[in-house]
Amino acid sequence: MNVNVEMTKKKIVVVGAGGMGSNHSRAIATGANTELSAVVDFDTDKAKSLAKRFESKAFSSLDEALASNNVDGVVVATTT
């Protein structure tokens, strides 16, 4: 039996545009079932740079990112 089920990509926001945020963003952007919805960092230049690399949006606050996107999940990638 052939069942044609269309998988919708999960839209994920990454908080943190540093080293770990970059790694998570790459994994999400290249994932078969995920889409990098936005990158959030208080350093807007870093957020814009990372978002541009993966054709995403940049925000300086999580509230802004959540308000402007239909988001399925958030990855917090910040310094421990």
Short mmCIF file of N, CA and C in Angstrom, two decimals:
data_model
loop_
_atom_site.label_atom_id
_atom_site.label_comp_id
_atom_site.label_asym_id
_atom_site.label_seq_id
_atom_site.Cartn_x
_atom_site.Cartn_y
_atom_site.Cartn_z
N MET A 1 0.84 -1.17 0.00
CA MET A 1 0.00 0.00 0.00
C MET A 1 0.88 1.23 0.00
N ASN A 2 0.68 2.12 -0.95
CA ASN A 2 1.41 3.38 -1.02
C ASN A 2 0.62 4.47 -0.31
N VAL A 3 1.24 5.08 0.66
CA VAL A 3 0.60 6.18 1.37
C VAL A 3 1.46 7.41 1.13
N ASN A 4 0.85 8.43 0.55
CA ASN A 4 1.57 9.67 0.27
C ASN A 4 1.29 10.65 1.38
N VAL A 5 2.20 10.74 2.31
CA VAL A 5 2.06 11.64 3.44
C VAL A 5 3.08 12.76 3.28
N GLU A 6 2.59 13.96 3.17
CA GLU A 6 3.49 15.10 3.02
C GLU A 6 3.96 15.55 4.40
N MET A 7 5.27 15.55 4.58
CA MET A 7 5.84 15.98 5.84
C MET A 7 6.08 17.48 5.78
N THR A 8 5.56 18.19 6.75
CA THR A 8 5.85 19.61 6.82
C THR A 8 7.06 19.80 7.72
N LYS A 9 7.93 20.67 7.28
CA LYS A 9 9.13 20.93 8.07
C LYS A 9 8.77 21.68 9.34
N LYS A 10 9.42 21.31 10.42
CA LYS A 10 9.24 21.99 11.70
C LYS A 10 10.06 23.27 11.68
N LYS A 11 9.43 24.39 12.03
CA LYS A 11 10.09 25.69 12.04
C LYS A 11 10.73 25.91 13.42
N ILE A 12 12.05 26.07 13.40
CA ILE A 12 12.82 26.18 14.63
C ILE A 12 13.53 27.53 14.71
N VAL A 13 13.51 28.14 15.88
CA VAL A 13 14.25 29.36 16.17
C VAL A 13 15.47 28.99 16.99
N VAL A 14 16.62 29.56 16.66
CA VAL A 14 17.83 29.35 17.44
C VAL A 14 18.14 30.64 18.19
N VAL A 15 18.29 30.53 19.50
CA VAL A 15 18.67 31.67 20.34
C VAL A 15 20.15 31.54 20.64
N GLY A 16 20.93 32.49 20.15
CA GLY A 16 22.38 32.49 20.32
C GLY A 16 23.06 32.33 18.99
N ALA A 17 23.87 33.30 18.62
CA ALA A 17 24.53 33.29 17.31
C ALA A 17 26.04 33.07 17.43
N GLY A 18 26.46 32.47 18.52
CA GLY A 18 27.88 32.16 18.70
C GLY A 18 28.23 30.83 18.07
N GLY A 19 29.25 30.19 18.60
CA GLY A 19 29.72 28.92 18.05
C GLY A 19 28.68 27.82 18.08
N MET A 20 28.06 27.60 19.23
CA MET A 20 27.05 26.55 19.33
C MET A 20 25.80 26.91 18.54
N GLY A 21 25.42 28.18 18.55
CA GLY A 21 24.27 28.62 17.76
C GLY A 21 24.51 28.39 16.27
N SER A 22 25.73 28.60 15.84
CA SER A 22 26.09 28.36 14.45
C SER A 22 25.96 26.88 14.10
N ASN A 23 26.46 26.02 15.00
CA ASN A 23 26.35 24.57 14.77
C ASN A 23 24.90 24.12 14.72
N HIS A 24 24.11 24.57 15.66
CA HIS A 24 22.69 24.19 15.69
C HIS A 24 21.96 24.75 14.46
N SER A 25 22.26 25.98 14.08
CA SER A 25 21.61 26.58 12.91
C SER A 25 21.91 25.79 11.65
N ARG A 26 23.15 25.39 11.49
CA ARG A 26 23.53 24.59 10.31
C ARG A 26 22.77 23.27 10.29
N ALA A 27 22.74 22.61 11.43
CA ALA A 27 22.06 21.31 11.49
C ALA A 27 20.56 21.45 11.19
N ILE A 28 19.96 22.49 11.71
CA ILE A 28 18.53 22.71 11.48
C ILE A 28 18.27 23.11 10.04
N ALA A 29 19.08 24.02 9.50
CA ALA A 29 18.87 24.50 8.14
C ALA A 29 19.07 23.40 7.10
N THR A 30 19.91 22.45 7.38
CA THR A 30 20.18 21.38 6.41
C THR A 30 19.38 20.11 6.71
N GLY A 31 18.62 20.12 7.77
CA GLY A 31 17.83 18.94 8.13
C GLY A 31 16.68 18.71 7.15
N ALA A 32 16.37 17.47 6.92
CA ALA A 32 15.30 17.12 5.98
C ALA A 32 13.93 17.52 6.51
N ASN A 33 13.77 17.55 7.81
CA ASN A 33 12.45 17.81 8.39
C ASN A 33 12.38 19.10 9.20
N THR A 34 13.42 19.94 9.09
CA THR A 34 13.47 21.17 9.87
C THR A 34 13.79 22.37 8.99
N GLU A 35 13.35 23.53 9.45
CA GLU A 35 13.62 24.79 8.78
C GLU A 35 14.08 25.79 9.83
N LEU A 36 15.17 26.49 9.54
CA LEU A 36 15.64 27.53 10.45
C LEU A 36 14.75 28.75 10.26
N SER A 37 13.85 28.96 11.19
CA SER A 37 12.87 30.04 11.08
C SER A 37 13.49 31.40 11.41
N ALA A 38 14.37 31.42 12.41
CA ALA A 38 14.99 32.69 12.81
C ALA A 38 16.18 32.42 13.71
N VAL A 39 17.06 33.44 13.77
CA VAL A 39 18.20 33.44 14.69
C VAL A 39 18.02 34.65 15.60
N VAL A 40 18.17 34.44 16.90
CA VAL A 40 18.01 35.52 17.88
C VAL A 40 19.31 35.72 18.63
N ASP A 41 19.75 36.96 18.72
CA ASP A 41 20.92 37.30 19.54
C ASP A 41 20.84 38.78 19.85
N PHE A 42 21.23 39.17 21.07
CA PHE A 42 21.21 40.59 21.41
C PHE A 42 22.20 41.37 20.56
N ASP A 43 23.23 40.69 20.05
CA ASP A 43 24.17 41.29 19.10
C ASP A 43 23.57 41.12 17.71
N THR A 44 22.84 42.12 17.25
CA THR A 44 22.08 41.98 16.01
C THR A 44 22.98 41.74 14.80
N ASP A 45 24.21 42.25 14.81
CA ASP A 45 25.12 41.99 13.70
C ASP A 45 25.44 40.51 13.58
N LYS A 46 25.69 39.86 14.72
CA LYS A 46 25.95 38.41 14.71
C LYS A 46 24.72 37.64 14.27
N ALA A 47 23.56 38.04 14.76
CA ALA A 47 22.31 37.36 14.37
C ALA A 47 22.07 37.51 12.88
N LYS A 48 22.26 38.71 12.35
CA LYS A 48 22.05 38.95 10.91
C LYS A 48 23.03 38.15 10.07
N SER A 49 24.27 38.09 10.48
CA SER A 49 25.28 37.35 9.73
C SER A 49 24.95 35.86 9.67
N LEU A 50 24.59 35.30 10.80
CA LEU A 50 24.27 33.87 10.84
C LEU A 50 22.97 33.59 10.08
N ALA A 51 21.97 34.42 10.26
CA ALA A 51 20.70 34.23 9.56
C ALA A 51 20.89 34.33 8.05
N LYS A 52 21.70 35.26 7.61
CA LYS A 52 21.95 35.43 6.17
C LYS A 52 22.60 34.17 5.59
N ARG A 53 23.52 33.58 6.33
CA ARG A 53 24.22 32.39 5.86
C ARG A 53 23.26 31.24 5.57
N PHE A 54 22.15 31.20 6.31
CA PHE A 54 21.19 30.10 6.14
C PHE A 54 19.84 30.58 5.62
N GLU A 55 19.84 31.76 5.00
CA GLU A 55 18.63 32.33 4.39
C GLU A 55 17.46 32.35 5.36
N SER A 56 17.72 32.93 6.53
CA SER A 56 16.73 33.00 7.58
C SER A 56 16.55 34.46 8.01
N LYS A 57 15.82 34.67 9.08
CA LYS A 57 15.56 36.01 9.62
C LYS A 57 16.34 36.18 10.91
N ALA A 58 16.65 37.44 11.23
CA ALA A 58 17.39 37.75 12.46
C ALA A 58 16.55 38.66 13.35
N PHE A 59 16.65 38.42 14.65
CA PHE A 59 15.94 39.23 15.63
C PHE A 59 16.84 39.45 16.84
N SER A 60 16.56 40.53 17.58
CA SER A 60 17.33 40.80 18.79
C SER A 60 16.62 40.29 20.04
N SER A 61 15.36 39.84 19.89
CA SER A 61 14.66 39.28 21.04
C SER A 61 13.82 38.08 20.62
N LEU A 62 13.67 37.15 21.54
CA LEU A 62 12.87 35.96 21.27
C LEU A 62 11.40 36.34 21.07
N ASP A 63 10.92 37.31 21.83
CA ASP A 63 9.53 37.76 21.68
C ASP A 63 9.24 38.21 20.25
N GLU A 64 10.16 38.97 19.67
CA GLU A 64 9.99 39.43 18.28
C GLU A 64 9.95 38.24 17.32
N ALA A 65 10.86 37.31 17.51
CA ALA A 65 10.92 36.15 16.62
C ALA A 65 9.66 35.32 16.70
N LEU A 66 9.16 35.11 17.90
CA LEU A 66 7.96 34.31 18.08
C LEU A 66 6.73 35.02 17.54
N ALA A 67 6.69 36.33 17.66
CA ALA A 67 5.53 37.11 17.19
C ALA A 67 5.46 37.15 15.66
N SER A 68 6.59 37.05 14.99
CA SER A 68 6.59 37.22 13.54
C SER A 68 6.65 35.90 12.77
N ASN A 69 6.70 34.79 13.46
CA ASN A 69 6.83 33.49 12.82
C ASN A 69 5.88 32.47 13.43
N ASN A 70 5.50 31.51 12.64
CA ASN A 70 4.78 30.35 13.14
C ASN A 70 5.85 29.35 13.54
N VAL A 71 6.15 29.25 14.83
CA VAL A 71 7.30 28.49 15.33
C VAL A 71 6.84 27.19 15.97
N ASP A 72 7.58 26.12 15.67
CA ASP A 72 7.30 24.83 16.27
C ASP A 72 8.23 24.50 17.44
N GLY A 73 9.40 25.15 17.50
CA GLY A 73 10.34 24.86 18.56
C GLY A 73 11.44 25.88 18.66
N VAL A 74 12.14 25.89 19.78
CA VAL A 74 13.23 26.83 20.04
C VAL A 74 14.42 26.06 20.59
N VAL A 75 15.60 26.37 20.07
CA VAL A 75 16.86 25.84 20.60
C VAL A 75 17.59 26.99 21.26
N VAL A 76 17.92 26.83 22.53
CA VAL A 76 18.68 27.84 23.24
C VAL A 76 20.13 27.40 23.25
N ALA A 77 20.95 28.12 22.50
CA ALA A 77 22.37 27.77 22.36
C ALA A 77 23.20 28.93 22.88
N THR A 78 23.34 28.99 24.20
CA THR A 78 24.06 30.10 24.83
C THR A 78 25.21 29.56 25.67
N THR A 79 26.01 30.46 26.14
CA THR A 79 27.14 30.11 26.98
C THR A 79 26.64 29.48 28.28
N THR A 80 27.34 28.45 28.74
CA THR A 80 26.91 27.78 29.97
C THR A 80 27.22 28.62 31.18
#
